[in-house]
mmCIF file of C-alpha atoms in Angstrom:
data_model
loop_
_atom_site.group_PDB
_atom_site.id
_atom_site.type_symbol
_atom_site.label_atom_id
_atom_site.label_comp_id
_atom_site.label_asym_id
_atom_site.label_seq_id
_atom_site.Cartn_x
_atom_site.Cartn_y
_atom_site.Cartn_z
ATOM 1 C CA UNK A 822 18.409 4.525 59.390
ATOM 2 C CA UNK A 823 16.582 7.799 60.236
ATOM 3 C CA UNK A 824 19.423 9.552 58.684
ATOM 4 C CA UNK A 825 18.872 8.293 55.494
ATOM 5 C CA UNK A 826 15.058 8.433 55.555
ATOM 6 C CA UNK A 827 14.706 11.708 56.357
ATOM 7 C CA UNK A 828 16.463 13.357 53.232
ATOM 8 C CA UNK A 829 15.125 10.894 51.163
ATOM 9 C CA UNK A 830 11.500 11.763 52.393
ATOM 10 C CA UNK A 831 12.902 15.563 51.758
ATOM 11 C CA UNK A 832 13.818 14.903 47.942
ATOM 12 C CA UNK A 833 10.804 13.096 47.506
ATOM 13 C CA UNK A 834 8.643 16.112 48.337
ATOM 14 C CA UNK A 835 10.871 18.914 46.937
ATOM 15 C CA UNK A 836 10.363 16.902 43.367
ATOM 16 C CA UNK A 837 6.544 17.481 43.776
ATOM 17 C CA UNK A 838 4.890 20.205 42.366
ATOM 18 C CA UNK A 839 1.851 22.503 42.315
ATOM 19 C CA UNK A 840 1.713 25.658 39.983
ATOM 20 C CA UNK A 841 -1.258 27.709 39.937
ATOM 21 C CA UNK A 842 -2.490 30.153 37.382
ATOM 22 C CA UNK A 843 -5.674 32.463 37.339
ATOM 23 C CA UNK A 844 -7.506 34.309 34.982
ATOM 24 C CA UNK A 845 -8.620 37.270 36.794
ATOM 25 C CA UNK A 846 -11.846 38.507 35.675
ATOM 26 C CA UNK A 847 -13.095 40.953 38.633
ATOM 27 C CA UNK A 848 -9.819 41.288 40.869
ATOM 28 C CA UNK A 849 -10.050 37.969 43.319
ATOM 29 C CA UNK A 850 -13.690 38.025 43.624
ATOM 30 C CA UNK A 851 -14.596 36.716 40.302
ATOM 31 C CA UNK A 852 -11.612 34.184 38.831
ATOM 32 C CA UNK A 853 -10.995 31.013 37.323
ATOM 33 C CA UNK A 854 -7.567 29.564 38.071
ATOM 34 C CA UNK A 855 -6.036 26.418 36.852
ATOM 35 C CA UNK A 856 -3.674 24.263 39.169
ATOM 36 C CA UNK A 857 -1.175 21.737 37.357
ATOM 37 C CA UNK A 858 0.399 18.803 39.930
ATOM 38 C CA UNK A 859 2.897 16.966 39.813
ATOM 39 C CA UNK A 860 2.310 14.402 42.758
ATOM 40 C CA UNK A 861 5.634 12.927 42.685
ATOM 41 C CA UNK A 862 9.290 13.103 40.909
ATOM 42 C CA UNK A 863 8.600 10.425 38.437
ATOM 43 C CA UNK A 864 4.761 11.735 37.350
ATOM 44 C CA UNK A 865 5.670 12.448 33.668
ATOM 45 C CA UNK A 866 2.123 14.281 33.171
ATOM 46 C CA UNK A 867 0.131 16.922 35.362
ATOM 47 C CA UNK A 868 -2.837 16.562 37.515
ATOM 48 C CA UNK A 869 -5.589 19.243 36.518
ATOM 49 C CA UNK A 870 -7.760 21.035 38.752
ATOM 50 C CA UNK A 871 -9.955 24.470 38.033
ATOM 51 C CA UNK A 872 -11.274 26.605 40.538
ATOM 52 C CA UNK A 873 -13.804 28.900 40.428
ATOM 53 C CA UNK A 874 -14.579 31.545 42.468
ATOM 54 C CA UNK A 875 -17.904 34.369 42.933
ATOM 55 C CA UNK A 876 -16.635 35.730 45.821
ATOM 56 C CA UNK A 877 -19.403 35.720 48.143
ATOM 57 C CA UNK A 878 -21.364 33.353 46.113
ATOM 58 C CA UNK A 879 -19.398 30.215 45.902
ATOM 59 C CA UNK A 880 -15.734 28.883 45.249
ATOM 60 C CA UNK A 881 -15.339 25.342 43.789
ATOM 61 C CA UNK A 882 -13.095 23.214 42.696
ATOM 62 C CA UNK A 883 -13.401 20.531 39.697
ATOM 63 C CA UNK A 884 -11.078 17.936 38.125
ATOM 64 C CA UNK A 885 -10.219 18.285 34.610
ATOM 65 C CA UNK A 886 -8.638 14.825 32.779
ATOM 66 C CA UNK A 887 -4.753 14.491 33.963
ATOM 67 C CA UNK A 888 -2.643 14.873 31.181
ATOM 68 C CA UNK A 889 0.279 12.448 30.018
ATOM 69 C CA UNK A 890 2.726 14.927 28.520
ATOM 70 C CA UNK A 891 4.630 17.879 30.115
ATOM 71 C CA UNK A 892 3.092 20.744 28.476
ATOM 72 C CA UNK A 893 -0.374 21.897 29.609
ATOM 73 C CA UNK A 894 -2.346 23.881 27.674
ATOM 74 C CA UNK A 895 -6.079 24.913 28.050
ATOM 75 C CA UNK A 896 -7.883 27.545 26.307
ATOM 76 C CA UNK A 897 -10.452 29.719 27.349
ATOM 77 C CA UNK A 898 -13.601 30.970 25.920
ATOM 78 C CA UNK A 899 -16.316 33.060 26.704
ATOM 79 C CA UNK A 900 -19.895 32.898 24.561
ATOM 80 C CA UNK A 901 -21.869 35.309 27.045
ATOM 81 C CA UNK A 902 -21.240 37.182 30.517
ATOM 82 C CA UNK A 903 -20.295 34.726 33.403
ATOM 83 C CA UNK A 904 -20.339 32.055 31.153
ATOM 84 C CA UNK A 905 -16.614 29.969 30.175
ATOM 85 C CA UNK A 906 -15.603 27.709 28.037
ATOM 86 C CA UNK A 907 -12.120 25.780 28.632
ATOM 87 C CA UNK A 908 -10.946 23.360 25.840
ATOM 88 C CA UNK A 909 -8.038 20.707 27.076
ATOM 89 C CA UNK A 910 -6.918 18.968 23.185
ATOM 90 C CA UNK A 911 -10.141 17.737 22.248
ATOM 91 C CA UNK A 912 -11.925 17.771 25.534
ATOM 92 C CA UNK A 913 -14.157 20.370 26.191
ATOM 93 C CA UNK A 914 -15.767 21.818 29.082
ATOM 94 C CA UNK A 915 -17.963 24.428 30.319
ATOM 95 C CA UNK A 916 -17.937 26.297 33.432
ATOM 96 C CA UNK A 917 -20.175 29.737 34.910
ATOM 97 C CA UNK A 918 -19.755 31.622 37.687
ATOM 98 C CA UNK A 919 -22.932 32.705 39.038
ATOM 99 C CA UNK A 920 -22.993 29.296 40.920
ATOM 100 C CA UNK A 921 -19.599 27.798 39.989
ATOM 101 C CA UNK A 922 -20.992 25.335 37.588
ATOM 102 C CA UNK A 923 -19.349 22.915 35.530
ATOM 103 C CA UNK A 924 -19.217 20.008 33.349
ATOM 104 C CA UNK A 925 -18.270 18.523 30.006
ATOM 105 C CA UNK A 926 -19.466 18.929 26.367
ATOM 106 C CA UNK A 927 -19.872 15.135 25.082
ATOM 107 C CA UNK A 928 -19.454 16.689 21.652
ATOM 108 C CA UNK A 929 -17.331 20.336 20.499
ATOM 109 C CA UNK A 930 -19.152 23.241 20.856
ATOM 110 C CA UNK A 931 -20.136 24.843 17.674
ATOM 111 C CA UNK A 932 -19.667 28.198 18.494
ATOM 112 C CA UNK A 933 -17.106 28.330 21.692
ATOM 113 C CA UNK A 934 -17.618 32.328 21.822
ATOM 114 C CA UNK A 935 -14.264 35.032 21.760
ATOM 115 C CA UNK A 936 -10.886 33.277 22.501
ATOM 116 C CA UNK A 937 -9.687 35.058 26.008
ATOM 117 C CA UNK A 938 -6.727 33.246 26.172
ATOM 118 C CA UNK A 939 -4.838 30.236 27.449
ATOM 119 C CA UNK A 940 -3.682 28.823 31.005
ATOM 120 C CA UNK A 941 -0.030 27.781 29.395
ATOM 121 C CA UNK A 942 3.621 27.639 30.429
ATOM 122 C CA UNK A 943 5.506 31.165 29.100
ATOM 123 C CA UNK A 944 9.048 32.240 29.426
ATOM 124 C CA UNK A 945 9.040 29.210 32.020
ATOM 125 C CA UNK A 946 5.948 30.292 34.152
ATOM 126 C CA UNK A 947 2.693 28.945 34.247
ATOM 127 C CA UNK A 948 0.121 31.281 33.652
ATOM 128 C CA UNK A 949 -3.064 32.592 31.942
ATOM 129 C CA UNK A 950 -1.128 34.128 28.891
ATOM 130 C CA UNK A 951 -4.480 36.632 27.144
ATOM 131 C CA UNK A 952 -4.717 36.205 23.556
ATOM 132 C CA UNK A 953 -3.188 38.721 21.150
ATOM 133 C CA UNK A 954 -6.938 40.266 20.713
ATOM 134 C CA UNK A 955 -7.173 41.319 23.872
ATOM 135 C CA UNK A 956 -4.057 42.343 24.922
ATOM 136 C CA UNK A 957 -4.233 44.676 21.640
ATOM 137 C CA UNK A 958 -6.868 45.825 23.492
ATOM 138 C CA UNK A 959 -5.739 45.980 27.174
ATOM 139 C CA UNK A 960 -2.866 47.709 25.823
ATOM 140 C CA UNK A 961 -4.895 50.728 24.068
ATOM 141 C CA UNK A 962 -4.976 49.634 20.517
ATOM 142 C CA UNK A 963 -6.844 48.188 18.043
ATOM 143 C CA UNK A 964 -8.321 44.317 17.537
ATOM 144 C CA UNK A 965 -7.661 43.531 14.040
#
């Protein structure tokens, strides 16, 4: 019997998953990262978490809504310094990082601020892919 349990208990873990992704906003002291899990082999959606981090000032971490489907996709926003605005679909949220607040807009924001990017899965990774803007203008050249 324990012969059978115990790689059955291993291919029940090894089908689990947890994929993080940051956005990176002052090296590791200032961040927001997004983990996606996958509690178990048959979960068909993800389990959302973000964590925020003012390194000395405070790290938390907050549940966003699971999601049914396989693809994850949040967006991120910024309006002023410090201040973050994630969109999940149609569910919005707001986070800042002087004390690693957060909670959620009952209604869309009407002015969301620049489009940073997205936490999404790319060239089968998941990670905070910057939006064309700015990586025009990481890489030297011009926002149109």
């Amino acid at each position: 019997m324990k012969r059978l349990l115990v790689p059955l208990l291993a291919l029940l873990l090894a089908a689990c998953a947890k994929e993080p992704a940051a956005y990176l906003i002052a090296g590791n002291d200032v961040a927001i990262t997004l983990e996606r899990i996958q509690p178990y082999f048959w979960s068909t959606g993800w389990e959302l978490d973000v964590i925020l981090r003012q390194h000395p000032n405070c790290q938390r971490r907050h549940h966003l809504k699971p999601t049914v489907n396989a693809k994850v996709k949040i967006e991120v926003y910024s309006p002023e310094p410090a201040v973050y605005i994630l969109r999940q679909g149609k569910r919005w949220y707001v986070t800042e990082l002087r004390d690693c607040g957060f909670d959620t807009f009952k209604e869309p924001p009407p002015e969301p601020g620049e489009l940073l990017g997205a936490f999404q899965e790319k060239d089968g990774v998941f990670k905070f892919v910057a939006s064309k803007d700015r990586a025009a203008r990481a890489d030297g050249g011009e926002a149109e």
